[in-house]
JSON list of C-alpha atoms and ligand atoms in Angstrom, two decimals:
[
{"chain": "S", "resi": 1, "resn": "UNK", "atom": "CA", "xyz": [-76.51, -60.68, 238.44]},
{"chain": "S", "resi": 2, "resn": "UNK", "atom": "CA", "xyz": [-77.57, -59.26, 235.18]},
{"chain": "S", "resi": 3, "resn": "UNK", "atom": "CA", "xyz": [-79.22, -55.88, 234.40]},
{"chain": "S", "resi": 4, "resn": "UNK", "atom": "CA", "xyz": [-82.18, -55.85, 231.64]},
{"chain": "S", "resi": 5, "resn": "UNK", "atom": "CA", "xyz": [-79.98, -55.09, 229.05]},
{"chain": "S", "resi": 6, "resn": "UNK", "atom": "CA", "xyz": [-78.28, -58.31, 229.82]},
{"chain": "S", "resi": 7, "resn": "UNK", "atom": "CA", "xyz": [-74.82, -56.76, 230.78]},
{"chain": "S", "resi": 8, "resn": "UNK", "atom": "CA", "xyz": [-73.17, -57.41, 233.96]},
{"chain": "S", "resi": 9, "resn": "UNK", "atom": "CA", "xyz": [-74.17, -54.56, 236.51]},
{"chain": "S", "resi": 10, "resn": "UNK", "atom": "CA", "xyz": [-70.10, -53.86, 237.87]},
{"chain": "S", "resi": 11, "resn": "UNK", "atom": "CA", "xyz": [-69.93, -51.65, 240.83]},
{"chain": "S", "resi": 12, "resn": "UNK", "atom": "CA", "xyz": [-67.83, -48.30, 239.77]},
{"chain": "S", "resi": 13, "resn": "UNK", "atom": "CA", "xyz": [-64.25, -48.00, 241.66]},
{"chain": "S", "resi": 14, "resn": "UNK", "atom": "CA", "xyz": [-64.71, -44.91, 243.34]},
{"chain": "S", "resi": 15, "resn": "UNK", "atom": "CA", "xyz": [-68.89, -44.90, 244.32]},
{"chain": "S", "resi": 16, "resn": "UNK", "atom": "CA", "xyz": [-70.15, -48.36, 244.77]},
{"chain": "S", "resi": 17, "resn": "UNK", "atom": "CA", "xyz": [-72.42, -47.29, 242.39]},
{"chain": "S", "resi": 18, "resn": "UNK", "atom": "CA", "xyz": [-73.64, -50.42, 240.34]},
{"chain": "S", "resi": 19, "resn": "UNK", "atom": "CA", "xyz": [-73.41, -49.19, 236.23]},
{"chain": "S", "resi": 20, "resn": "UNK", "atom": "CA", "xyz": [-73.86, -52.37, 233.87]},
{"chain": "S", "resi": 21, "resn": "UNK", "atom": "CA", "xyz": [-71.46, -52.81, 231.04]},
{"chain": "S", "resi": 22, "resn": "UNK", "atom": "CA", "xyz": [-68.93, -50.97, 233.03]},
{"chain": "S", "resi": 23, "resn": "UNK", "atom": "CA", "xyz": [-65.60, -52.95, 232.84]},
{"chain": "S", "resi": 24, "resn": "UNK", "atom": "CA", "xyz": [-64.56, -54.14, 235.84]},
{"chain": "S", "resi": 25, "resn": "UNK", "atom": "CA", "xyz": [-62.15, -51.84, 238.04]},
{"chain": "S", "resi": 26, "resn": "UNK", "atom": "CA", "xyz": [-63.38, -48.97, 236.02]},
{"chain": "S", "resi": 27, "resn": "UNK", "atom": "CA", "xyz": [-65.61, -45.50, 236.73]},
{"chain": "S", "resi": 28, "resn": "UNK", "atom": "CA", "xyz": [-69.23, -44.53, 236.18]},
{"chain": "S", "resi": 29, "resn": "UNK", "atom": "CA", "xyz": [-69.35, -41.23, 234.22]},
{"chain": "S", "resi": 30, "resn": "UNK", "atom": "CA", "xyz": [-69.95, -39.65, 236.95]},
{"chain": "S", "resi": 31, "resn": "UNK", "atom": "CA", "xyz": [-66.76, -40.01, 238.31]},
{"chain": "S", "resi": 32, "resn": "UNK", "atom": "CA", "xyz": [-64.75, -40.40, 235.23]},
{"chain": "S", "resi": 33, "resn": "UNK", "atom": "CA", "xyz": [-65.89, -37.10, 234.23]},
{"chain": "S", "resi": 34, "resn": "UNK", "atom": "CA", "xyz": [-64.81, -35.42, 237.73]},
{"chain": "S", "resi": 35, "resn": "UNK", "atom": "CA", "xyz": [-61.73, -37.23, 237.51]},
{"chain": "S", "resi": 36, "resn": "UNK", "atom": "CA", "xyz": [-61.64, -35.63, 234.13]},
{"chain": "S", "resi": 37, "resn": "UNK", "atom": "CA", "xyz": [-61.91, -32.28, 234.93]},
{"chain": "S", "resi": 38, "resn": "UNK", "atom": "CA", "xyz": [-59.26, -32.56, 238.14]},
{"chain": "S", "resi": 39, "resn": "UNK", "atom": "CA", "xyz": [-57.11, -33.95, 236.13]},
{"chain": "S", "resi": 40, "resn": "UNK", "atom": "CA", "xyz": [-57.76, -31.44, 233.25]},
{"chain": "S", "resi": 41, "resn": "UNK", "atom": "CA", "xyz": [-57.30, -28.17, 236.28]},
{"chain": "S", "resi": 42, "resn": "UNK", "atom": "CA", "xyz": [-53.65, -30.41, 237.39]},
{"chain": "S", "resi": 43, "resn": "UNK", "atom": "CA", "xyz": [-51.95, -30.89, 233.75]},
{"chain": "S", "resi": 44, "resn": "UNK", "atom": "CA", "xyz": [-53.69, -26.84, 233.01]},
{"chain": "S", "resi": 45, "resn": "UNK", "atom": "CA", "xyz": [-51.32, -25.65, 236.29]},
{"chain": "S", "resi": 46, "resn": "UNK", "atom": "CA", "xyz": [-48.26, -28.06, 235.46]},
{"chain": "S", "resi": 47, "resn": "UNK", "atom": "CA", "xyz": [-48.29, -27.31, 231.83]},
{"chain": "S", "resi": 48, "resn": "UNK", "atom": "CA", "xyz": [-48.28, -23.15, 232.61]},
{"chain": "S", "resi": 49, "resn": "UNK", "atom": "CA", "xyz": [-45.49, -23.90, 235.08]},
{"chain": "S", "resi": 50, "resn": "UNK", "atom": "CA", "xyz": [-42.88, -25.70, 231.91]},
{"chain": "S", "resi": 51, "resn": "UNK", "atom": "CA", "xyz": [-44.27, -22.88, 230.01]},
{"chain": "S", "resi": 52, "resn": "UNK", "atom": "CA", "xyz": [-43.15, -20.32, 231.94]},
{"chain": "S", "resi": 53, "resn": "UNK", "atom": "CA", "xyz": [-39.74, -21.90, 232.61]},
{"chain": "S", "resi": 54, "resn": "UNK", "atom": "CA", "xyz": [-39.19, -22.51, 229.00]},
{"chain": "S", "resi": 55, "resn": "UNK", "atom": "CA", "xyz": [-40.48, -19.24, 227.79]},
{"chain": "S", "resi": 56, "resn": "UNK", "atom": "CA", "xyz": [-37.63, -17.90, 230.54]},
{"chain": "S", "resi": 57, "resn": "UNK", "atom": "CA", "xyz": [-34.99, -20.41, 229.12]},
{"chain": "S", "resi": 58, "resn": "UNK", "atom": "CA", "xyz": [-35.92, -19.08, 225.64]},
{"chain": "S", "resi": 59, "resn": "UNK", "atom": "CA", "xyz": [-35.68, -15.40, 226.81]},
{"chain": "S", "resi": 60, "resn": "UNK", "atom": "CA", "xyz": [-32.35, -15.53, 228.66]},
{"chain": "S", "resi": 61, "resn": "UNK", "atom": "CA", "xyz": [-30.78, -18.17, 225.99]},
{"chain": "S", "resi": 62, "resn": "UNK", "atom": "CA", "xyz": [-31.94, -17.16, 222.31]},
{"chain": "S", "resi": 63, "resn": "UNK", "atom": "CA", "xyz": [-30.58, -14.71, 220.25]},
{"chain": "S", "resi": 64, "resn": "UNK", "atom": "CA", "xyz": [-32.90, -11.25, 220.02]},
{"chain": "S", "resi": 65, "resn": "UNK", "atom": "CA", "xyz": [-33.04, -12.28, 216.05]},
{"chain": "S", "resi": 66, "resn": "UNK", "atom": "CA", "xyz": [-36.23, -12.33, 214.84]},
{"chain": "S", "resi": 67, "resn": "UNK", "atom": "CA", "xyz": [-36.57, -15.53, 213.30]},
{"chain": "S", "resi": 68, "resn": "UNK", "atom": "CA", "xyz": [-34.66, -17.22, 216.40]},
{"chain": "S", "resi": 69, "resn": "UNK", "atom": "CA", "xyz": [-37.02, -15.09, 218.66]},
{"chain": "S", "resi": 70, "resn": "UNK", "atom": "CA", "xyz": [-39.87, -16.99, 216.03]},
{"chain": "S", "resi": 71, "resn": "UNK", "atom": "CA", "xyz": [-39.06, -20.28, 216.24]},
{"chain": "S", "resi": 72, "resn": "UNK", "atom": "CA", "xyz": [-38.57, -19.88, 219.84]},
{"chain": "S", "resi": 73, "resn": "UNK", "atom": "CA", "xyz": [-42.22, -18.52, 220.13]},
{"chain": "S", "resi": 74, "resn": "UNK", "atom": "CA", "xyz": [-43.57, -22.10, 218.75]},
{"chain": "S", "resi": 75, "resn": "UNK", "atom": "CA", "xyz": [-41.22, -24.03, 220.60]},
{"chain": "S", "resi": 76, "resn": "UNK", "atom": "CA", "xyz": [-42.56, -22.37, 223.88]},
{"chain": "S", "resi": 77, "resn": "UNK", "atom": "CA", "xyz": [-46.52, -22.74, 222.41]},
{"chain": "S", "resi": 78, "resn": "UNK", "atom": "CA", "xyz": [-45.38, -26.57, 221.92]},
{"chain": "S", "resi": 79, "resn": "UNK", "atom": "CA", "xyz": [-44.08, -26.97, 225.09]},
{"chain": "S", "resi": 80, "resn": "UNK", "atom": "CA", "xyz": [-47.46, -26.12, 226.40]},
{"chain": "S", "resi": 81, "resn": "UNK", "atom": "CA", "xyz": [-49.54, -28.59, 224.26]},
{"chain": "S", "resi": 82, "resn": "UNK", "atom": "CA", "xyz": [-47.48, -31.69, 224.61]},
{"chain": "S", "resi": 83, "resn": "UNK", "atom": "CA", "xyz": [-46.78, -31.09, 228.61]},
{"chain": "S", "resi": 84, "resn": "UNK", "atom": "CA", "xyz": [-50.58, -30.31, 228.94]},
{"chain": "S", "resi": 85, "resn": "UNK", "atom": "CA", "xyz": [-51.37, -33.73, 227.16]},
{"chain": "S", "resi": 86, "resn": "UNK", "atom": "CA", "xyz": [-48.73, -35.97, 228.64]},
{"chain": "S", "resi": 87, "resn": "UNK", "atom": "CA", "xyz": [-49.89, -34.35, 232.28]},
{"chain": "S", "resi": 88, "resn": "UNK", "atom": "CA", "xyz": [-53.47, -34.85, 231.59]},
{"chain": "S", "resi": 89, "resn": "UNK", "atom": "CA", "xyz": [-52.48, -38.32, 230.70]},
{"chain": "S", "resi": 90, "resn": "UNK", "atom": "CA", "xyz": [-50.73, -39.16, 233.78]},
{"chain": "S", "resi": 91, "resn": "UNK", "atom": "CA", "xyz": [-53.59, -37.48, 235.94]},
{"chain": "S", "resi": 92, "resn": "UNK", "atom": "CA", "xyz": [-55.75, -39.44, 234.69]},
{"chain": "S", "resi": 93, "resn": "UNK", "atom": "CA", "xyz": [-53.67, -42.82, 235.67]},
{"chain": "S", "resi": 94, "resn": "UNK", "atom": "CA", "xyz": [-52.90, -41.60, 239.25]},
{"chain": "S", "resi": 95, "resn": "UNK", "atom": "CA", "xyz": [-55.58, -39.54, 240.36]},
{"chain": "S", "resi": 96, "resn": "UNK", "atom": "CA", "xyz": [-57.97, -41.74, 242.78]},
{"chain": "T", "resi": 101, "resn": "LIG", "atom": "ZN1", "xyz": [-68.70, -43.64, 240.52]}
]
């Protein structure tokens, strides 16, 4: 079964919908790109939820000096970024 373009015409995983070129097991854009933004809203609520524990860790545990209180500040903006990204990640693997 070949499309005009000559590709394969692969149903998507999650639709039926037939998409050609689209690697077997895989999503149409459609999909991918709601998958994309559930998985974008998830890792958006987990990554607040480290933040906030870490920015409480940081409070209670670090010393009121300023440059402490600094480097503190970036850890807590870091913590944010790279749980945000490994989240969205792992959304993207396990939401169906
Ligand atoms: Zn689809």
């Amino acid at each position: 079964m070949l499309s005009p373009s000559g590709l394969p015409e692969v149903p998507c995983a999650r639709c039926g919908r037939r998409i050609s070129g689209l690697p077997w097991g895989d999503l149409c854009p459609d999909c991918f790109a709601e998958r994309k933004g559930r998985a974008s809203r998830l890792a958006g609520r987990i990554s607040l939820a480290a933040t906030a524990l870490m920015a409480a860790y940081v409070a209670l545990r670090v010393p009121t000096d300023p440059m402490a209180r600094l480097y503190a500040g970036i850890a807590v903006l870091a913590t944010y970024i790279i749980v945000r990204r490994i989240a969205t990640r792992v959304a993207m693997e396990y939401l169906k």
